[in-house]
GROMACS .gro file of C-alpha atoms in nm:
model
  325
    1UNK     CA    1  -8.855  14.330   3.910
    2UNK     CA    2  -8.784  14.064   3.646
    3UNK     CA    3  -8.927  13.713   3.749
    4UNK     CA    4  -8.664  13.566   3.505
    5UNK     CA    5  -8.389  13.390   3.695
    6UNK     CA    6  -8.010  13.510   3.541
    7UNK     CA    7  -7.850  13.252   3.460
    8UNK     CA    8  -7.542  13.453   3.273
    9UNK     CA    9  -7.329  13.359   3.583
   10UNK     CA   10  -7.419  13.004   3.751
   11UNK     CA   11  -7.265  12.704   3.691
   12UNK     CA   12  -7.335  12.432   3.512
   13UNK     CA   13  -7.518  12.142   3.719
   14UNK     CA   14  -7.333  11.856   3.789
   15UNK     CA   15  -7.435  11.471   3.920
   16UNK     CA   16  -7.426  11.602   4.275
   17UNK     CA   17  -7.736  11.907   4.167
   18UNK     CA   18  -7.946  11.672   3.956
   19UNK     CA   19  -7.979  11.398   4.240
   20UNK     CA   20  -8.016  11.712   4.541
   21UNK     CA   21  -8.349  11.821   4.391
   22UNK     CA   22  -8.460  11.402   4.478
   23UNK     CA   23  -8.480  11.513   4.768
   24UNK     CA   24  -8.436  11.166   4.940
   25UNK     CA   25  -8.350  11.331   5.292
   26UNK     CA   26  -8.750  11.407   5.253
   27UNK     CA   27  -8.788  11.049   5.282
   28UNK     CA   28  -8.901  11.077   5.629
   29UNK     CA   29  -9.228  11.229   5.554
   30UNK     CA   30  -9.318  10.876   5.419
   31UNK     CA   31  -9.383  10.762   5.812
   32UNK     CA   32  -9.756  10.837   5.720
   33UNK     CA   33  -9.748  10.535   5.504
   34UNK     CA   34  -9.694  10.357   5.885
   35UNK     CA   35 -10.051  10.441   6.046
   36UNK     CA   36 -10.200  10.282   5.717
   37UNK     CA   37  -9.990   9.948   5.792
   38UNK     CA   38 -10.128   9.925   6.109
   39UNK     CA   39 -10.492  10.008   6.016
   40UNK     CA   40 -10.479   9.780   5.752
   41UNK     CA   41 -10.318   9.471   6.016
   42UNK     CA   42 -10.567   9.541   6.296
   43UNK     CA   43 -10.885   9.597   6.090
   44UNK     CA   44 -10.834   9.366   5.868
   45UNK     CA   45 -10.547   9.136   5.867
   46UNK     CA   46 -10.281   9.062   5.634
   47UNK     CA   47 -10.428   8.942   5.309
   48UNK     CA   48 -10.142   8.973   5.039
   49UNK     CA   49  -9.889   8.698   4.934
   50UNK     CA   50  -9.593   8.801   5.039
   51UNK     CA   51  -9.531   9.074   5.323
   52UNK     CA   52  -9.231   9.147   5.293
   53UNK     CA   53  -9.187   9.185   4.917
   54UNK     CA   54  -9.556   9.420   4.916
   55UNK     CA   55  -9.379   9.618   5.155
   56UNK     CA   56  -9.031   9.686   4.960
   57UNK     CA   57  -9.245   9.725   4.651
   58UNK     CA   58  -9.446  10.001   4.781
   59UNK     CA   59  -9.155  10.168   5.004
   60UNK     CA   60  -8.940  10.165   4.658
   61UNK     CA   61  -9.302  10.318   4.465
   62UNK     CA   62  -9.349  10.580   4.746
   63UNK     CA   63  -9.016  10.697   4.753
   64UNK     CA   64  -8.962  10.750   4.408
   65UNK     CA   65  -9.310  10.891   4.306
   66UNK     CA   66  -9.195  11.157   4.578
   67UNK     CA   67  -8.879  11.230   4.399
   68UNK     CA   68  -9.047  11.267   4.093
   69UNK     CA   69  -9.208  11.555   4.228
   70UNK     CA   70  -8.962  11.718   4.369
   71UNK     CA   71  -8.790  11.718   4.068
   72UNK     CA   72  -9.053  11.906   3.902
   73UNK     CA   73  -9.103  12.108   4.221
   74UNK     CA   74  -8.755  12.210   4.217
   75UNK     CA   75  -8.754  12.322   3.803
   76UNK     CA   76  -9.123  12.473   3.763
   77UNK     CA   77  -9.048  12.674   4.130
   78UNK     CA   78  -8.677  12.785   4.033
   79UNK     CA   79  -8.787  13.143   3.971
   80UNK     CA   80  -8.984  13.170   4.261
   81UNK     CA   81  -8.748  13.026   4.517
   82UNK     CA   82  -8.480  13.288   4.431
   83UNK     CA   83  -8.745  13.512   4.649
   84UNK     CA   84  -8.761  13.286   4.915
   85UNK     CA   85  -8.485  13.322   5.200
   86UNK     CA   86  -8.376  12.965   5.237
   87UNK     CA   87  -8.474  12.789   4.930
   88UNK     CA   88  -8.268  13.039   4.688
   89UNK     CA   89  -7.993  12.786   4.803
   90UNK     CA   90  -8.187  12.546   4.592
   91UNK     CA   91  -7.957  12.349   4.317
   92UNK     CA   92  -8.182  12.451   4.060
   93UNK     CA   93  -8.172  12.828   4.174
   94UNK     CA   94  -7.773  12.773   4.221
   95UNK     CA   95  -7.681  12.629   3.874
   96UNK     CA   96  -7.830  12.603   3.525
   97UNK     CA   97  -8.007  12.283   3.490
   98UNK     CA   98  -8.093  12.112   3.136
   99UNK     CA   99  -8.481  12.045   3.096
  100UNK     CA  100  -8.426  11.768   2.872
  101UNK     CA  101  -8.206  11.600   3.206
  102UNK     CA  102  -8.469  11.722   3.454
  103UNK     CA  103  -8.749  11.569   3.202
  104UNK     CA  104  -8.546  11.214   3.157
  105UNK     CA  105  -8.508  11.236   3.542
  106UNK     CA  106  -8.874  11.287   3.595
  107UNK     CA  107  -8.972  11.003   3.370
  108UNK     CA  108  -8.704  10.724   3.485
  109UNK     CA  109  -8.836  10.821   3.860
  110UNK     CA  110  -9.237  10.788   3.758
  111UNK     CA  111  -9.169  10.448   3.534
  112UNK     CA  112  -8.991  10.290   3.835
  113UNK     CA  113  -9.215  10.402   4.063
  114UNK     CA  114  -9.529  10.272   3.896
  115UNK     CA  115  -9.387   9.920   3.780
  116UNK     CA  116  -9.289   9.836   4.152
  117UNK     CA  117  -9.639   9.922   4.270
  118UNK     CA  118  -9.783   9.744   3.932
  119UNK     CA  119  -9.563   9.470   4.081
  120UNK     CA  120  -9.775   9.494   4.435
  121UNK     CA  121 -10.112   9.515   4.355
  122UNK     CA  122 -10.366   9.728   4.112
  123UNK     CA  123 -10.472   9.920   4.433
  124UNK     CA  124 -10.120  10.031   4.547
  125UNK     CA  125 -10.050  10.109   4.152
  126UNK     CA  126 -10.388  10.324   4.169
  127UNK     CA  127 -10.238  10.516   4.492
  128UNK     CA  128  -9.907  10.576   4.304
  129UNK     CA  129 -10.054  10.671   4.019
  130UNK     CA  130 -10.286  10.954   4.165
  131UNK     CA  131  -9.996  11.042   4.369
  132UNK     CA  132  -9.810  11.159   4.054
  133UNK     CA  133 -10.083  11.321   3.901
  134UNK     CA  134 -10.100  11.536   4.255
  135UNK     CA  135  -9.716  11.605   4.161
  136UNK     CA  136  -9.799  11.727   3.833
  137UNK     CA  137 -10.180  11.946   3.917
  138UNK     CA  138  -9.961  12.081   4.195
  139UNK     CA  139  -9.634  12.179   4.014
  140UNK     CA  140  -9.697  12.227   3.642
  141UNK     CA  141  -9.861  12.550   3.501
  142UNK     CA  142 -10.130  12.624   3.366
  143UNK     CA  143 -10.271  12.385   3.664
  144UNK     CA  144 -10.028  12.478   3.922
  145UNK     CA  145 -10.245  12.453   4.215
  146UNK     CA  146  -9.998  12.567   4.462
  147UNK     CA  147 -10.064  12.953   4.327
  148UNK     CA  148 -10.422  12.933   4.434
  149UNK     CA  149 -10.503  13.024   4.772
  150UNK     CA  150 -10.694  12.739   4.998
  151UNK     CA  151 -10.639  12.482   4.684
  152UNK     CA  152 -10.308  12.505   4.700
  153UNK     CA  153 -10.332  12.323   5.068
  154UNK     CA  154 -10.602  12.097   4.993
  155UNK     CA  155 -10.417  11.972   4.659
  156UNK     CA  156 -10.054  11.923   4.826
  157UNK     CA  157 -10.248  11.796   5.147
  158UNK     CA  158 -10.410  11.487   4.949
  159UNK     CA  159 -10.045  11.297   4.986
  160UNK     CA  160 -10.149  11.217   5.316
  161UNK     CA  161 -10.469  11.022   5.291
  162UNK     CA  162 -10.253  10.865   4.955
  163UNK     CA  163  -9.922  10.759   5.165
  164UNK     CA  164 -10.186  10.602   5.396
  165UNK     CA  165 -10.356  10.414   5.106
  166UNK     CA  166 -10.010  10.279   5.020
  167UNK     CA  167  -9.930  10.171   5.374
  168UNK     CA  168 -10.288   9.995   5.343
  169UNK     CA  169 -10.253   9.852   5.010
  170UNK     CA  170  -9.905   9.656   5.138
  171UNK     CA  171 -10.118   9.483   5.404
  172UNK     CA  172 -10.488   9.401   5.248
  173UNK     CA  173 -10.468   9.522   4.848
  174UNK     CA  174 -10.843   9.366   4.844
  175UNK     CA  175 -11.000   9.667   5.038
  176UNK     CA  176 -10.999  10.056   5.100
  177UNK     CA  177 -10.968  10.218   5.438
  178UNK     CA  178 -11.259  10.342   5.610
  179UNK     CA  179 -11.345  10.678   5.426
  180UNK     CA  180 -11.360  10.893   5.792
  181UNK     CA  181 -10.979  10.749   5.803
  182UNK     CA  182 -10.905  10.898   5.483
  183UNK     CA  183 -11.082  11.270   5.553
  184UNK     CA  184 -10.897  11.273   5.878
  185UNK     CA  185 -10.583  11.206   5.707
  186UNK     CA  186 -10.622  11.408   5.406
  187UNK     CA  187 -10.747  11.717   5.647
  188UNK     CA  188 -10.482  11.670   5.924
  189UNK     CA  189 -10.249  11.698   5.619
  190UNK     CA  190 -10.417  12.059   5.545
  191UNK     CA  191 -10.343  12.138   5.896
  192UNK     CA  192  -9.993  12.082   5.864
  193UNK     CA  193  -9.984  12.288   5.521
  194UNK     CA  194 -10.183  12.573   5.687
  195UNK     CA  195  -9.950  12.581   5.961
  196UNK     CA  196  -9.661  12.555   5.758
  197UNK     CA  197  -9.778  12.884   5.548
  198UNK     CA  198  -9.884  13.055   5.867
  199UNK     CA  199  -9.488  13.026   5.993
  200UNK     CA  200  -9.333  13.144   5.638
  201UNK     CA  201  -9.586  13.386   5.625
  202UNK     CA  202  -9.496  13.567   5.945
  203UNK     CA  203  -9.155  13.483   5.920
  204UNK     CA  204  -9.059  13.630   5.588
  205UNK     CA  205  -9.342  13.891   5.635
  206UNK     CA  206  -9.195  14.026   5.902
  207UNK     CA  207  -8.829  14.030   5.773
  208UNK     CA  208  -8.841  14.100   5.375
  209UNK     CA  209  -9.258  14.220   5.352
  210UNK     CA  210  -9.544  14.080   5.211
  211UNK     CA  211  -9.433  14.207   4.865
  212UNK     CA  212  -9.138  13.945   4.861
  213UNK     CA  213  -9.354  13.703   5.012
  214UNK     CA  214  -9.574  13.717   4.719
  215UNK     CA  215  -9.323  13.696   4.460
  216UNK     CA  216  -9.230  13.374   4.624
  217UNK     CA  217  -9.587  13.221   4.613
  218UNK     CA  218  -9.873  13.377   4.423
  219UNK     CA  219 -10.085  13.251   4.677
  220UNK     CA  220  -9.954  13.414   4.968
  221UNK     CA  221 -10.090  13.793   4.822
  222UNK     CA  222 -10.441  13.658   4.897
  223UNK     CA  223 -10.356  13.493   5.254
  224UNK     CA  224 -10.332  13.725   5.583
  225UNK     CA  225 -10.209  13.594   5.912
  226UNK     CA  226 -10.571  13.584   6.049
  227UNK     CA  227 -10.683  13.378   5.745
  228UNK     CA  228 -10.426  13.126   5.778
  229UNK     CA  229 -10.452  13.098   6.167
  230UNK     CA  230 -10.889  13.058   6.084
  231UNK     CA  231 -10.792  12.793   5.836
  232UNK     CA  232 -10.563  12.600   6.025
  233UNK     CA  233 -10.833  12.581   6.326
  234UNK     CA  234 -11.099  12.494   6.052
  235UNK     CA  235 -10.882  12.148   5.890
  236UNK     CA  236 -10.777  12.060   6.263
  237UNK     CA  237 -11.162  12.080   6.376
  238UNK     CA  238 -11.253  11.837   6.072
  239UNK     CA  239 -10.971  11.630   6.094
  240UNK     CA  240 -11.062  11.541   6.493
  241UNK     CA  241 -11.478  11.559   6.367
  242UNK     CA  242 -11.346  11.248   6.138
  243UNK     CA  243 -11.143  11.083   6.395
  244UNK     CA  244 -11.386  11.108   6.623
  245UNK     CA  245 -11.673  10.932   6.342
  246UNK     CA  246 -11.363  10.641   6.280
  247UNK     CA  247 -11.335  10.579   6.697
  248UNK     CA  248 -11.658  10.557   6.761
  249UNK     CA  249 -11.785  10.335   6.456
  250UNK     CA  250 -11.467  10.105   6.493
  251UNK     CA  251 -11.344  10.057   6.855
  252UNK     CA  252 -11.448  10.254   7.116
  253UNK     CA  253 -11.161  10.250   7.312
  254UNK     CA  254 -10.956  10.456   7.057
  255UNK     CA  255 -11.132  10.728   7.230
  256UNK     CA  256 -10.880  10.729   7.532
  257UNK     CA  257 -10.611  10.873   7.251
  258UNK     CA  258 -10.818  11.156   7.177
  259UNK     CA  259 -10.647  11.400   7.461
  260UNK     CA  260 -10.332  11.324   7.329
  261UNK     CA  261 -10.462  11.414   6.947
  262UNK     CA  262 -10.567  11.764   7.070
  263UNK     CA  263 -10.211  11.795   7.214
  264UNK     CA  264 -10.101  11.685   6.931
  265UNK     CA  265 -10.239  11.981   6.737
  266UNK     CA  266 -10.171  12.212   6.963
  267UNK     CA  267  -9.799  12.220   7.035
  268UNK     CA  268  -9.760  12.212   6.644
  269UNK     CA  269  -9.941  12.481   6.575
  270UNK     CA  270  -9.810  12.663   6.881
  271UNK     CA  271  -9.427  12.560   6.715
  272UNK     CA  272  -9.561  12.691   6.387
  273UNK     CA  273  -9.553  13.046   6.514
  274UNK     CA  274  -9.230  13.033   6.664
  275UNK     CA  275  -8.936  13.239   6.498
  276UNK     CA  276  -8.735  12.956   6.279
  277UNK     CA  277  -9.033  12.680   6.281
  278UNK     CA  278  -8.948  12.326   6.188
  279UNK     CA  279  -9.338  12.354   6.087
  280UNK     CA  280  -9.168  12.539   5.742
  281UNK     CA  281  -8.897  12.204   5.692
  282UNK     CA  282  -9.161  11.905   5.817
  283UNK     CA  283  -8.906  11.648   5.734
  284UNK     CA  284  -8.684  11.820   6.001
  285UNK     CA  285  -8.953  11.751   6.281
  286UNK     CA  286  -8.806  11.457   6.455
  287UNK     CA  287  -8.568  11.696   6.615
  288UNK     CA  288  -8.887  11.864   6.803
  289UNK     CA  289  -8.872  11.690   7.123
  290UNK     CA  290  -9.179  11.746   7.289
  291UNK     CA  291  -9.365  11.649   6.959
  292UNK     CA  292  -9.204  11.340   6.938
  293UNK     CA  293  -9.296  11.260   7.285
  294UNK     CA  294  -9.642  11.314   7.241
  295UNK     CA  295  -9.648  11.100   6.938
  296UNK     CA  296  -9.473  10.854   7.114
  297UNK     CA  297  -9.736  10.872   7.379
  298UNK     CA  298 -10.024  10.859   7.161
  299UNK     CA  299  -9.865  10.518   6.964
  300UNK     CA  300  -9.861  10.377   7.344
  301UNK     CA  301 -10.192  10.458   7.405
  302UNK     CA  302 -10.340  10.346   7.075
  303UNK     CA  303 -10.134  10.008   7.057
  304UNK     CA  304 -10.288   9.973   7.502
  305UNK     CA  305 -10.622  10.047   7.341
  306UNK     CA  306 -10.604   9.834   6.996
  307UNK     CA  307 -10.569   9.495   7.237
  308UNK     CA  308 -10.746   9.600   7.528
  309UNK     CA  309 -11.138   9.553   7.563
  310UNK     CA  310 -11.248   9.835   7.795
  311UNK     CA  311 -11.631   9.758   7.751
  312UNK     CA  312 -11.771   9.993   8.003
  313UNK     CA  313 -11.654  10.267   7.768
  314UNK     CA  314 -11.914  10.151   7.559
  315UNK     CA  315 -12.120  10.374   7.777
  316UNK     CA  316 -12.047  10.647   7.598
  317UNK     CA  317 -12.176  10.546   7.282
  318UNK     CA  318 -12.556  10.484   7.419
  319UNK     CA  319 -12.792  10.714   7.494
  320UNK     CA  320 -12.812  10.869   7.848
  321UNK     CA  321 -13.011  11.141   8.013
  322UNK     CA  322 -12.945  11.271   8.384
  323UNK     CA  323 -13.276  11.273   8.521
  324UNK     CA  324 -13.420  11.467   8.782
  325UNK     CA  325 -13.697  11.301   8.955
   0.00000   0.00000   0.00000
C-alpha cells in the first residue's frame, strides 16, 4: 500500500488546524514539573529572586517547548497516523497543511520558549533547550528515534526527568537534583511509554493486525506483547531500585510511601491492558479514579513524611542480624 497520504481531496487548513496540532489540552502532562518544585523547596530551599516570576517563566518555556513538538509530531507522523485508528482524525491527516506555516510555527514556539527560560536562569534554559532537541531526535528523520524499538521509549521517556529539572530549576537554579531522582524519573517515564505501547499494541493488534500496526509505527514490527509486558516490568523495577537509593540516602521516612508506589505501578499497568486504556491518551488520566486516589494518597503520605521525624525507622538503614544463641 502507498505510505503517501492523498491529499487530492482534503481541505485546506485553517487557524483552527494549525493551533489543534499545539496540542495545549496536553498541557496536563506538565504536572511532572510539580514533584521537581517540591524536591527542589524541601531539599534545598528557595534560592532564586523572584518565585513567582521563575515560575511563570518556566510554565510559559515548558508549555511551549511541548507545542513545538507536537507540531513536528503532528507533520513528520501525518502518514503514519492515517494507519492508526484514532489519530487519522489528526488535523494534519484531515487537511493539507503548508510546511513553510508548520516550520514558522515551530520556530515562533522554540524562540519563545527558550527566551522565557533564558529569562529564568541558564539551568532552566539548559532543560528547555535539551527538551527541544528530544522533540527533534524523536520526530525528525533520519534520527527519528520513535521507529526504533526500546529507543524509541527511552528517547520520548527523557521528558520526564527534564519537566522535573524545570520544576527544580524555578526553585534553586544554583543546583541539580539528586541523580537517583532523575533515573527514577526518567525510567518511571519508560514505564509509562512501555505501557502505553503494550495497550495500542493489543488493542489495534487485535482489531486491524499487526500488519496495520506496523505501518503505524516502524517500531511496533519488532515489539510482541511478551516483550513489551518484560520491558515494562524491567523500567518499573529500576525506577523503584532508584527510588529506593533517593529514600534511603535522603530521608528515611520517605520509605513509608513506598507501598503506595508499587500500587501505583500496578493499577496502571493493570489499566494499560484494559480494552480502551487511558494508558494510550496519558493526558486523559485524571479521569481514572482509582489512580488519582492513589496519587492522592501517596502526596499525603509523602507531605506526613517530609515534616515528620520518625527516627526509629532509622533502624532499617543499620545493620542487623537475628541471632540465634
Amino acid at each position: 500500500m502507498d505510505s503517501k497520504l492523498d491529499t487530492r481531496k482534503l481541505p485546506a487548513a485553517g487557524i483552527r488546524q494549525y493551533l489543534a496540532i499545539l496540542r495545549l489540552d496536553h498541557s496536563t502532562k506538565h504536572i511532572f514539573i510539580i514533584p521537581g518544585i517540591i524536591l527542589a523547596w524541601l531539599l534545598r530551599g528557595a534560592r532564586g529572586d523572584d518565585l513567582a516570576v521563575s515560575v511563570t517563566l518556566g510554565l510559559a518555556a515548558a508549555i511551549c517547548i511541548a507545542s513545538a513538538n507536537y507540531v513536528i509530531n503532528e507533520w513528520f507522523d501525518r502518514e503514519f497516523d492515517r494507519h492508526h485508528p484514532t489519530k487519522s482524525q489528526r488535523s494534519a491527516v484531515q487537511s493539507v497543511m503548508d510546511g513553510k506555516i508548520i516550520g514558522l510555527e515551530w520556530l515562533l514556539l522554540i524562540a519563545i520558549g527558550l527566551i522565557c527560560a533564558a529569562a529564568s536562569s541558564r539551568l532552566m534554559l539548559f532543560a528547555a533547550g535539551v527538551f527541544a532537541l528530544q522533540g527533534i531526535v524523536y520526530n525528525v528523520p533520519p534520527l527519528r528515534s520513535k521507529d526504533k524499538a526500546y529507543f524509541d521509549v527511552i528517547s520520548e521517556s527523557v521528558n520526564n526527568p527534564l519537566r522535573l529539572l524545570i520544576g527544580w530549576a524555578m526553585i534553586d537554579p544554583t543546583s541539580l537534583p539528586p541523580g537517583s531522582v532523575i533515573l527514577c524519573y526518567w525510567f518511571g517515564g519508560a514505564f509509562l511509554m512501555a505501557a502505553k505501547r503494550l495497550s495500542e499494541y493489543r488493542e489495534i493488534a487485535a482489531s486491524h493486525g499487526r500488519e496495520l500496526l506496523a505501518r503505524y509505527r516502524a517500531s511496533f514490527a519488532h515489539y510482541t506483547e511478551v516483550s513489551l509486558t518484560a520491558s515494562c516490568l524491567s523500567y518499573s523495577l529500576f525506577s523503584v531500585f532508584f527510588l529506593s537509593v533517593f529514600l534511603v540516602k535522603y530521608r528515611i521516612e520517605y520509605i513509608l510511601a513506598m507501598p503506595l508506589v508499587v500500587m501505583l505501578f500496578t493499577a496502571y499497568f493493570s489499566m494499560s491492558t484494559s480494552p480502551g486504556s487511558s494508558a494510550q491518551k496519558p493526558e486523559k488520566l485524571y479521569g481514572e479514579r482509582g489512580l488519582v486516589l492513589i496519587v492522592l494518597a501517596l502526596v499525603a503520605v509523602f507531605l506526613v513524611a517530609s515534616f515528620v521525624d520518625m527516627p526509629f525507622l532509622a533502624r532499617l538503614a543499620e545493620q542487623h542480624y537475628i541471632t540465634l544463641e
